[in-house]
PDB file of C-alpha atoms in Angstrom:
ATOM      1  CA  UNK A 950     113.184 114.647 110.614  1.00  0.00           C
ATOM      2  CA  UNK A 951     109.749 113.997 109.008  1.00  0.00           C
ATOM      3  CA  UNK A 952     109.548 113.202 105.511  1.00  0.00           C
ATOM      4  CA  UNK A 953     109.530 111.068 102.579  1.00  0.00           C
ATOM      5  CA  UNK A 954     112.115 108.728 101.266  1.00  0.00           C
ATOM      6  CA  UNK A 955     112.523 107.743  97.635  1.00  0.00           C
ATOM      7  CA  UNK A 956     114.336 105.111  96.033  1.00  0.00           C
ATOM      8  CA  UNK A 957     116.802 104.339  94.211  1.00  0.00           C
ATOM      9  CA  UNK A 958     118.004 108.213  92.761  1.00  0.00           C
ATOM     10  CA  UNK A 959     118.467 106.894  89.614  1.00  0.00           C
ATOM     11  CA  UNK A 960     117.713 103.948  87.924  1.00  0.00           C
ATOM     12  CA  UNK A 961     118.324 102.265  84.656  1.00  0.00           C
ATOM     13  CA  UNK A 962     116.321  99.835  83.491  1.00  0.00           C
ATOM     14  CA  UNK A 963     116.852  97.369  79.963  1.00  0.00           C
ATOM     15  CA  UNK A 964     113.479  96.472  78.246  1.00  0.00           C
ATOM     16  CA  UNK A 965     111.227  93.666  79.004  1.00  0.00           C
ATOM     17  CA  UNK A 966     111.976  94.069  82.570  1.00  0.00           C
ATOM     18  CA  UNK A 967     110.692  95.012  85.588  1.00  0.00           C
ATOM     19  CA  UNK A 968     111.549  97.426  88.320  1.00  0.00           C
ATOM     20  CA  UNK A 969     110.027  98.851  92.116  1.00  0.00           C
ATOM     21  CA  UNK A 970     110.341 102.315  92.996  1.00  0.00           C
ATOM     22  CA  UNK A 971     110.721 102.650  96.806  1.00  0.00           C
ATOM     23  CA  UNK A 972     108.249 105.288  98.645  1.00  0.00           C
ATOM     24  CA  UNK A 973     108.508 105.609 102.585  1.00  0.00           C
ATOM     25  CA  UNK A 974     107.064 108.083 104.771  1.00  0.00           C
ATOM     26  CA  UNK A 975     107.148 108.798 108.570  1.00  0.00           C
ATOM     27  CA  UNK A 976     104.955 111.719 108.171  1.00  0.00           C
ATOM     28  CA  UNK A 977     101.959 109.475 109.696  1.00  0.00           C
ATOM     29  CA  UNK A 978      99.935 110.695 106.457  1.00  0.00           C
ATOM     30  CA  UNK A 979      97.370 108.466 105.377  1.00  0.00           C
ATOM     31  CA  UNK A 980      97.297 109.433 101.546  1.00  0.00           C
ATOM     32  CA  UNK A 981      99.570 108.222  99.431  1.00  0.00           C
ATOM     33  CA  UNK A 982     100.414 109.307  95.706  1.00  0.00           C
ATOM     34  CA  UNK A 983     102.612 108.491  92.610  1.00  0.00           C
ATOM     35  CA  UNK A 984     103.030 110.973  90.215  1.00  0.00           C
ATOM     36  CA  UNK A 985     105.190 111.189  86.711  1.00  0.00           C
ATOM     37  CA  UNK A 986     106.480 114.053  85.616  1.00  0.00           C
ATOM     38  CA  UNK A 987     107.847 113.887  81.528  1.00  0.00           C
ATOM     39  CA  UNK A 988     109.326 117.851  80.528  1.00  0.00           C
ATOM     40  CA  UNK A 989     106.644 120.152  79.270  1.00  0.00           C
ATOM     41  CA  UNK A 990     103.768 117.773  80.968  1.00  0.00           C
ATOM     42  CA  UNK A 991     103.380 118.784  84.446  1.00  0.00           C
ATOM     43  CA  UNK A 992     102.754 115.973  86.989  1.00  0.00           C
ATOM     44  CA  UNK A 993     100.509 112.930  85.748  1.00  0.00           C
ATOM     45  CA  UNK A 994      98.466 110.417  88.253  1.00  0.00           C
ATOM     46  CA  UNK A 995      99.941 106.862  88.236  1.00  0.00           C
ATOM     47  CA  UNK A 996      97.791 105.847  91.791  1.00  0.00           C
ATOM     48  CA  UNK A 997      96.776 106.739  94.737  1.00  0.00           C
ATOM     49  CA  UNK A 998      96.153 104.689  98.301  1.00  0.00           C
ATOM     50  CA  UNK A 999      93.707 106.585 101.165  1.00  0.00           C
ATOM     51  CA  UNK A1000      94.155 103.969 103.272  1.00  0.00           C
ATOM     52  CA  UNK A1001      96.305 100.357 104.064  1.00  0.00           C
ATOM     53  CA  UNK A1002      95.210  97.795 101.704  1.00  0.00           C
ATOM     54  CA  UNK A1003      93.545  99.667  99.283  1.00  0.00           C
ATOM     55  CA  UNK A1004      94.427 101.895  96.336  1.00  0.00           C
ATOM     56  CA  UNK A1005      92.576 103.644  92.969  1.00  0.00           C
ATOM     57  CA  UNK A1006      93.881 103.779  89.646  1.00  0.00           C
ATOM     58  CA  UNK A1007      94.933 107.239  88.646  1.00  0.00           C
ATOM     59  CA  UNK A1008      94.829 108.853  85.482  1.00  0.00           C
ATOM     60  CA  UNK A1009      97.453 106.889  83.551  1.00  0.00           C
ATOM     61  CA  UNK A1010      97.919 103.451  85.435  1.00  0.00           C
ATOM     62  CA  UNK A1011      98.297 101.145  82.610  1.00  0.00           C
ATOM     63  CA  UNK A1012     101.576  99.475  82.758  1.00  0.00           C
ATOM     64  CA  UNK A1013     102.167 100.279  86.777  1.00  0.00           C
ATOM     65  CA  UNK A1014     101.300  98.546  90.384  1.00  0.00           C
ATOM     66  CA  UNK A1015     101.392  98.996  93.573  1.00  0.00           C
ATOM     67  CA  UNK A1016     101.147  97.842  96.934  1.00  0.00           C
ATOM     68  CA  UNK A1017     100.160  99.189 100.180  1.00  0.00           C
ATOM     69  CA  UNK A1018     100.524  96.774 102.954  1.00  0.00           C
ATOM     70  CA  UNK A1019     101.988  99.413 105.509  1.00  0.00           C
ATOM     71  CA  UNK A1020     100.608 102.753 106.521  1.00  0.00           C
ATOM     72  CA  UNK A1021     104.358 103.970 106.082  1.00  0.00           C
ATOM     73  CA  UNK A1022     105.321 102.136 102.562  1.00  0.00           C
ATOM     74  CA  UNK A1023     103.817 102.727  98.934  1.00  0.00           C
ATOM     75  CA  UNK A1024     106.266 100.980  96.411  1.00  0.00           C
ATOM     76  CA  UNK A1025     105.234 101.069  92.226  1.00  0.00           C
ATOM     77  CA  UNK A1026     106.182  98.654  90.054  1.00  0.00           C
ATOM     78  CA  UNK A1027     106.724  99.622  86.522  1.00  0.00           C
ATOM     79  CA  UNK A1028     105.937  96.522  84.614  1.00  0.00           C
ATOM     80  CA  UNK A1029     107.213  95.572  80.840  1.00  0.00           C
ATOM     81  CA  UNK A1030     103.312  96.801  79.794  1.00  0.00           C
ATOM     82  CA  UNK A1031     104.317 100.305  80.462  1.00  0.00           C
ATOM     83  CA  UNK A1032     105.587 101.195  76.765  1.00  0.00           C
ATOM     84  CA  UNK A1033     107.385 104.392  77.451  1.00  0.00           C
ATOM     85  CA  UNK A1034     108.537 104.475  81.182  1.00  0.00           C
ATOM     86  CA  UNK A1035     111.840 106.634  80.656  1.00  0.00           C
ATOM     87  CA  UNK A1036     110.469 109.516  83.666  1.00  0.00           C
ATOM     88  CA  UNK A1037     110.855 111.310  86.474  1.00  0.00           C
ATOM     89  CA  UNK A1038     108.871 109.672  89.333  1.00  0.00           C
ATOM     90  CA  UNK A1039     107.236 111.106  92.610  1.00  0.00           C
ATOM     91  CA  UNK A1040     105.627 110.219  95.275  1.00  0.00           C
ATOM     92  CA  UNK A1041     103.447 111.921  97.645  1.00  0.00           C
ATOM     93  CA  UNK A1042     101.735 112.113 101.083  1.00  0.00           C
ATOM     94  CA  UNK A1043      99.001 113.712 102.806  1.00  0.00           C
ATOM     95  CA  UNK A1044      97.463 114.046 105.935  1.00  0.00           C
ATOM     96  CA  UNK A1045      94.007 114.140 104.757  1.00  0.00           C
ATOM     97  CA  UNK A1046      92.512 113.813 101.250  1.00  0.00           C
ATOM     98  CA  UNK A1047      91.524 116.784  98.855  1.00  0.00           C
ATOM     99  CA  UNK A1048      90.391 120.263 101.157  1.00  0.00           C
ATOM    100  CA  UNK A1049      93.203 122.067 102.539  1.00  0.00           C
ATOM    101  CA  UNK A1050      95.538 119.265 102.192  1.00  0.00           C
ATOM    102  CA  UNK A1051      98.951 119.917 101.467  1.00  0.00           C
ATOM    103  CA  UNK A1052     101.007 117.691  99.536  1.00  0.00           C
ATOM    104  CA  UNK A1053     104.672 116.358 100.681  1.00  0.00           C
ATOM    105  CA  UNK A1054     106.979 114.892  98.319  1.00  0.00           C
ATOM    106  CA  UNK A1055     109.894 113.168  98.040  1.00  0.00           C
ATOM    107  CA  UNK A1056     113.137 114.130  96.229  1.00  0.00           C
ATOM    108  CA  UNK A1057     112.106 111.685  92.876  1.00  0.00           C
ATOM    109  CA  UNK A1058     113.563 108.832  91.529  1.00  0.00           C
ATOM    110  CA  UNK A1059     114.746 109.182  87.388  1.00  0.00           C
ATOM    111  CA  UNK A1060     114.031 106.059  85.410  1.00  0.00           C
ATOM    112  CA  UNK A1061     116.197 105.496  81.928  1.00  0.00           C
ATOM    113  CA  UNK A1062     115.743 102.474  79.744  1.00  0.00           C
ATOM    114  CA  UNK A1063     118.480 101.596  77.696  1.00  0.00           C
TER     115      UNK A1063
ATOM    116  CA  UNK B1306      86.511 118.214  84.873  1.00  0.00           C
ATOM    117  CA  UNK B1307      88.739 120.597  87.259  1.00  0.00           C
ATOM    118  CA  UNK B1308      91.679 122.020  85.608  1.00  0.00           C
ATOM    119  CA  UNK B1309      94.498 124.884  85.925  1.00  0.00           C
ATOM    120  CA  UNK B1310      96.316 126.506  83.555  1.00  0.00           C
ATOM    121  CA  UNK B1311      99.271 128.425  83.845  1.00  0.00           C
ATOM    122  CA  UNK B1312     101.114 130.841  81.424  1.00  0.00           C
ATOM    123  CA  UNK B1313     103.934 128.764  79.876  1.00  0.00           C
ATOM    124  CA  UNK B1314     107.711 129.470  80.463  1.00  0.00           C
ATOM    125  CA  UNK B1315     110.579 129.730  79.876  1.00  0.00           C
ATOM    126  CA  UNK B1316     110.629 132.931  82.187  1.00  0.00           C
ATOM    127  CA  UNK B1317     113.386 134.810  81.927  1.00  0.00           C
ATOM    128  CA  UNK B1318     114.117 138.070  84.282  1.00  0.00           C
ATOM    129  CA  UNK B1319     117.285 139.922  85.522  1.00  0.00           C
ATOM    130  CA  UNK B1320     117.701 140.314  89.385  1.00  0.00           C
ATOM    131  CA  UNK B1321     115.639 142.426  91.364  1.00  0.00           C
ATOM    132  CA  UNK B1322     113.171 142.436  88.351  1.00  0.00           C
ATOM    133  CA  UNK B1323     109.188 142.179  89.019  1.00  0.00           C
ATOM    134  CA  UNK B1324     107.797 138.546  88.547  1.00  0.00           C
ATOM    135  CA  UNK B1325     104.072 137.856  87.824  1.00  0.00           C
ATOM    136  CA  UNK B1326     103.383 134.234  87.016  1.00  0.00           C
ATOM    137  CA  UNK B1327      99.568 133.922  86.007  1.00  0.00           C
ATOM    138  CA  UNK B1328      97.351 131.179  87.215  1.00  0.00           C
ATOM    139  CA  UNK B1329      93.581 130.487  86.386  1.00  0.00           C
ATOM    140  CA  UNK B1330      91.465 127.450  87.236  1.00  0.00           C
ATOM    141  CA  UNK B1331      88.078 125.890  86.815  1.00  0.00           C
ATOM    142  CA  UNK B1332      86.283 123.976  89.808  1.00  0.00           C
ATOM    143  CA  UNK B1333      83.065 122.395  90.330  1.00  0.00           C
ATOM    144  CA  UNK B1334      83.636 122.806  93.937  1.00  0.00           C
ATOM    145  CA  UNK B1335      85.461 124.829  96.174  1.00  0.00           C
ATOM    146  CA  UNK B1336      88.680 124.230  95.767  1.00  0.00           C
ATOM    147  CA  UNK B1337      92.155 124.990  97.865  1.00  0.00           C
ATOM    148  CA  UNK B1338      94.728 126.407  95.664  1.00  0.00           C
ATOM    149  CA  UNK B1339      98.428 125.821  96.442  1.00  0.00           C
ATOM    150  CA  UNK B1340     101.624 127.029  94.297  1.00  0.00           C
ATOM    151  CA  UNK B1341     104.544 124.398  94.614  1.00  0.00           C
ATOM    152  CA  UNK B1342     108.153 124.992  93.272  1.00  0.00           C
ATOM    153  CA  UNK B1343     110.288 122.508  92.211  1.00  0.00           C
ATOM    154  CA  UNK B1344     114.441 123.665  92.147  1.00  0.00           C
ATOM    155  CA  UNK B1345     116.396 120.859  89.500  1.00  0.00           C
ATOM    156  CA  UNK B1346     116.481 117.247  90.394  1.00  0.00           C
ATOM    157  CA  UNK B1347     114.837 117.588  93.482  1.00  0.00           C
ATOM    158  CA  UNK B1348     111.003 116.782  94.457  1.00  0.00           C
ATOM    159  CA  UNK B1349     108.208 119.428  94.869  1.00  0.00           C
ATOM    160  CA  UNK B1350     107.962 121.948  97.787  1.00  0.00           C
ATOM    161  CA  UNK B1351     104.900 123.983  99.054  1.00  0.00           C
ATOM    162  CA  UNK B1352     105.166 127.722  98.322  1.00  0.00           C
ATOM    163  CA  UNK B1353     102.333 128.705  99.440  1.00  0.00           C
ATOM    164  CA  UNK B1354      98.397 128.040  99.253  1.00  0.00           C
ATOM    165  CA  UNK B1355      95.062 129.725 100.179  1.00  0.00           C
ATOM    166  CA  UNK B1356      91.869 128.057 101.035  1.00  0.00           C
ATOM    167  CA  UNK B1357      89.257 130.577 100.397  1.00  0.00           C
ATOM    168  CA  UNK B1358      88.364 133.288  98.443  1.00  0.00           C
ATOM    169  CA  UNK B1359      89.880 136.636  98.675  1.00  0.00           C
ATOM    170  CA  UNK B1360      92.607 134.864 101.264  1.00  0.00           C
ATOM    171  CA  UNK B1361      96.170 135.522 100.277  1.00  0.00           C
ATOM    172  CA  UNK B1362      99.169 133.008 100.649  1.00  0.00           C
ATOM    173  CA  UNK B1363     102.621 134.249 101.274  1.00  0.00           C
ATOM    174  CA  UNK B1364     106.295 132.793 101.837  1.00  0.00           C
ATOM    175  CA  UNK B1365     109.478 134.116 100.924  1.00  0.00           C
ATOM    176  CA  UNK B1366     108.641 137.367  99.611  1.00  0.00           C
ATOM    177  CA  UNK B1367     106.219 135.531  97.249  1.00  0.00           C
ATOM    178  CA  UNK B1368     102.295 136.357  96.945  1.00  0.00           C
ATOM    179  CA  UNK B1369      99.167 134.887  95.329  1.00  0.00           C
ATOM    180  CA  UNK B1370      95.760 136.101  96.129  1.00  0.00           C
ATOM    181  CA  UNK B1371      92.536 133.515  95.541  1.00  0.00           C
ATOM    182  CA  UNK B1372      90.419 135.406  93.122  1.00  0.00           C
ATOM    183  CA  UNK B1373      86.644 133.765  93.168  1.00  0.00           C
ATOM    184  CA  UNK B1374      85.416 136.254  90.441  1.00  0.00           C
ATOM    185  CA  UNK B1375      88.152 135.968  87.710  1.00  0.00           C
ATOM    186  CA  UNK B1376      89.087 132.278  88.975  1.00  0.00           C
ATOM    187  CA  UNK B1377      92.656 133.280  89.569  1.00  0.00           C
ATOM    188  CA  UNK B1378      95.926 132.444  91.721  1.00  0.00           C
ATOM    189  CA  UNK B1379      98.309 134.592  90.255  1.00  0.00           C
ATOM    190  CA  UNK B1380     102.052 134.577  91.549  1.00  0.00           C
ATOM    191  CA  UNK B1381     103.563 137.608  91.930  1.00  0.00           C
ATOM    192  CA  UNK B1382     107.363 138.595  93.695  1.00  0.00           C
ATOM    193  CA  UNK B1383     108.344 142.129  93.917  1.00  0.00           C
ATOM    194  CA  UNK B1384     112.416 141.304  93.577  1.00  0.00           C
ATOM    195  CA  UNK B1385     113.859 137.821  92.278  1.00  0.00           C
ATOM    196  CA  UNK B1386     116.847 136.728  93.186  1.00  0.00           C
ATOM    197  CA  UNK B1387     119.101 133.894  90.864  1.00  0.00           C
ATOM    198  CA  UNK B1388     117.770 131.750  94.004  1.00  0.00           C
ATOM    199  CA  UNK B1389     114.145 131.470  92.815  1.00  0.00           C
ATOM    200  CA  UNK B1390     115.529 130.044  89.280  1.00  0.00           C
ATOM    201  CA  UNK B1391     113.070 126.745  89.649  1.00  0.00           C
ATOM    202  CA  UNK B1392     109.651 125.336  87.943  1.00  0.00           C
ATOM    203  CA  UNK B1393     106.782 126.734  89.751  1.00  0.00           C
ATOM    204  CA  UNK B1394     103.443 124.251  89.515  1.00  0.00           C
ATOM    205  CA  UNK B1395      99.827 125.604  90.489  1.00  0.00           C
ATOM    206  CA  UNK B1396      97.686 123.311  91.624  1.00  0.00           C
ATOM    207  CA  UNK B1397      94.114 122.916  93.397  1.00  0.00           C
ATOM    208  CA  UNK B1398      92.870 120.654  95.211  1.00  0.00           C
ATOM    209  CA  UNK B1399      89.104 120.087  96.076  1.00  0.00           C
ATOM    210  CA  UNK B1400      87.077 119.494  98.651  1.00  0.00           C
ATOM    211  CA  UNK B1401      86.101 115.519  99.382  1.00  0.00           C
ATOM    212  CA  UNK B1402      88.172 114.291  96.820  1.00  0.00           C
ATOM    213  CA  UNK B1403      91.746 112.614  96.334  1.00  0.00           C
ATOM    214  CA  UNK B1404      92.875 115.000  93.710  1.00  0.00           C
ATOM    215  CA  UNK B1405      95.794 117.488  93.439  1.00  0.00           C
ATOM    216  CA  UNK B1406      95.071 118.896  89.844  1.00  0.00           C
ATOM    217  CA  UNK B1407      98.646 120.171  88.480  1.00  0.00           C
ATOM    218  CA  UNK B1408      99.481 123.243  85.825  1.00  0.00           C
ATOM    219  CA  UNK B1409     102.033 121.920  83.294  1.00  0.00           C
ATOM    220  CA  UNK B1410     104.806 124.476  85.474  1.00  0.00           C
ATOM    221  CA  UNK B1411     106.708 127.552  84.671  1.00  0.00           C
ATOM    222  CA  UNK B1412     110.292 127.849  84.062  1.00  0.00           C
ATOM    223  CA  UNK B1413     111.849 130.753  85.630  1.00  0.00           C
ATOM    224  CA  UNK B1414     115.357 131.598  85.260  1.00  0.00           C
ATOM    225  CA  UNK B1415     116.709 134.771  87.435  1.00  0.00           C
ATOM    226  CA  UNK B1416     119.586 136.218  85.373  1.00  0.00           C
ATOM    227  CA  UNK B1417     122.187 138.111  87.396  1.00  0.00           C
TER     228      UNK B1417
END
């Protein structure tokens, strides 16, 4: 089946370090998105990727990378910058940008730092 | 900039009961407008969407009709069932651009 794969579930994380959030999809989309969702917030714009080997910034990508060296892989990196990473994060797909593109996600991976 | 706004939750109803979850948005463009629902833990799922105006989307007994003159998606279910308990997320998206603009969700919790 077609779809996107998130990982790990869960994740716990102690401060100062780093951690990468797996994204892979078969869906042969060629947009890619990370999202975080905090309660009461909706869903927030960490980055984006249209294409292999490029990516934008998003609405709040301080503290976060990411790579896209694969059509089928978008991992994000939440770096010690990021000052409040405890979230719920998701990623995305799409088979063409913006007009009557519908979004696939994955299931979400939970990040806690102790 | 684009935005949406949705009425804010908790929703509570008891089975069978009438839901209308309100949506409005502002666009520059002309935007595709898409409801997603998210059940706990899991990721986001399409509900439904509708591209232009007067164009209604539909999907498990759920409506939402694209409303050009009052800018409005409204979602509206004659009969809920404890089933539909979830976050529901309206969202637009717009023409030649990367962006999926997101409502802040509404809780709805089907009581039996």
């Amino acid at each position: 089946d077609g779809g996107i794969t998130q990982s790990p579930k869960y994740l716990f994380r102690k401060e100062g370090q780093n951690v990468t959030l797996s994204c892979e999809q078969n869906l042969n989309h060629d947009a890619m998105y990370w999202y975080r969702q905090d309660p009461g917030q909706g869903l927030r714009l960490i980055y984006y990727s249209q294409i292999v080997n490029d990516f934008q910034k998003g609405d709040i990508a301080e503290g976060y990378s990411v790579s896209r060296e694969k059509k089928e892989s978008f991992p994000l990196t939440v770096t010690s910058a990021q000052k409040n990473p405890t979230a719920f994060y998701l990623c995305a797909s799409s088979a063409k940008e913006g007009f009557d593109g519908e979004l696939f996600f994955g299931e979400g991976s939970r990040l806690t730092v102790l | 900039g684009d935005s949406v706004t949705q009425m804010e939750g908790p929703v509570t109803l008891s089975e069978e009961a009438f839901l209308t979850i309100n949506c409005t948005y502002t666009a520059t463009g002309y935007p595709s407008l898409f409801w997603y629902v998210q059940y706990p833990g899991e990721g986001l799922q399409l509900l439904l969407k509708a591209t232009k105006a007067d164009d209604k989307g539909s999907n498990k007994g759920f409506e939402a009709t694209y409303r050009k003159e009052t800018t409005s998606f409204h979602l509206e279910k004659g009969s809920v069932q404890v089933s539909d308990s979830a976050v529901y997320f309206c969202a637009l998206s717009t023409s030649g651009t990367y962006k999926y603009i997101f409502g802040t969700g509404t809780r709805l919790k089907v009581l039996a």
